[in-house]
Amino acid sequence: MNLELCVLASGSSGNASLLRAGPDAILIDAGIGPKTTDRRMTGTGLDLSSIRGIILTHLDGDHINPAWFRVMLRQNIRLFIPRNQLKLLRRLARLEDVLKPMMQLTSLFDQEVFYPLPMVACTPVRLPHDKKGSFGFVLQSQQTRVGYATDFGRAPPELVELFAGAGILAIESNYDPEMQLQSRRPERLKKRIMGGLGHLSNTQALELVQRILDRTQAKYGPEHQLHHVVLLHRSRQCNCPIKLRAVFQTDERIAPILTLSHQFQRTEWLGAPDREALPGEQLNLFAVVAQ
Ligand SMILES: [Zn+2]
């Protein structure tokens, strides 16, 4: 079964990506509410009823919107969260008065493999981000390997090893260092973001993708194909698409397969090329705008 990724929203106002396996889908992060998600899914060929599970990278406010809890209970959507962030989930669920039933839907992970869908294995990798950290994932079906990592200040070697061989890479590229330093943000915030426990800069994101590509080549040979690199969590205040593209333009392996995600519009489905459209799906809807 082929896996495909569609980033519905990415940035500090809310993150959510859809991963599709046949008629079923899971969300990676649910930082925009169910209504916005439903609207954003228009044209994907799927709707809220296709969502079987939600995996959270971490529980910051831009990665989980508590309005999801009631929808999850209604539709029996399973939730997968990092074990070390259970307290936070309990607090959020208690505020919504759904603590007990939510706990029944919730599974905890650390670094062990779990299955958010029957034919899809998810391998988590711990990433440095603030106090509690964040998690990246490799989602793997028989045909496709997808690497997904957002909200981390530095890339550990395990991430490169795990993401090697992916056909689709979704990696955060948060800020341009010059714009960050010149911004009117408080010094403390700048330090947090740039200090190794915050976010990746454009250059750091490029270097990471290059390391993954090099490792892929060493492990699987030159014929292995990377189909898509999608950049996540671009700061609207301290980054800009032109600067970001200029950084990635320097590598001709990556430039032609690059997609920028957005805060307020979704990407198209990213997967292996030449597949058939789903019923109700508008192919290449944002191809022009997004480039
Ligand atoms: Zn975030």
CSV table of C-alpha atoms and ligand atoms in Angstrom, one decimal, residues 15 58 60 62-63 129 151 199 233, ligand 1:
chain,number,residue,atom,x,y,z
A,15,ASN,CA,0.1,22.1,12.7
A,58,HIS,CA,4.4,16.7,21.4
A,60,ASP,CA,2.4,22.2,22.7
A,62,ASP,CA,0.1,24.5,18.2
A,63,HIS,CA,0.1,20.7,17.9
A,129,HIS,CA,12.8,20.6,22.0
A,151,ASP,CA,9.9,21.2,16.4
A,199,HIS,CA,13.8,25.0,16.1
A,233,HIS,CA,6.7,25.1,10.4
B,1,ZN,ZN,5.3,24.0,17.1
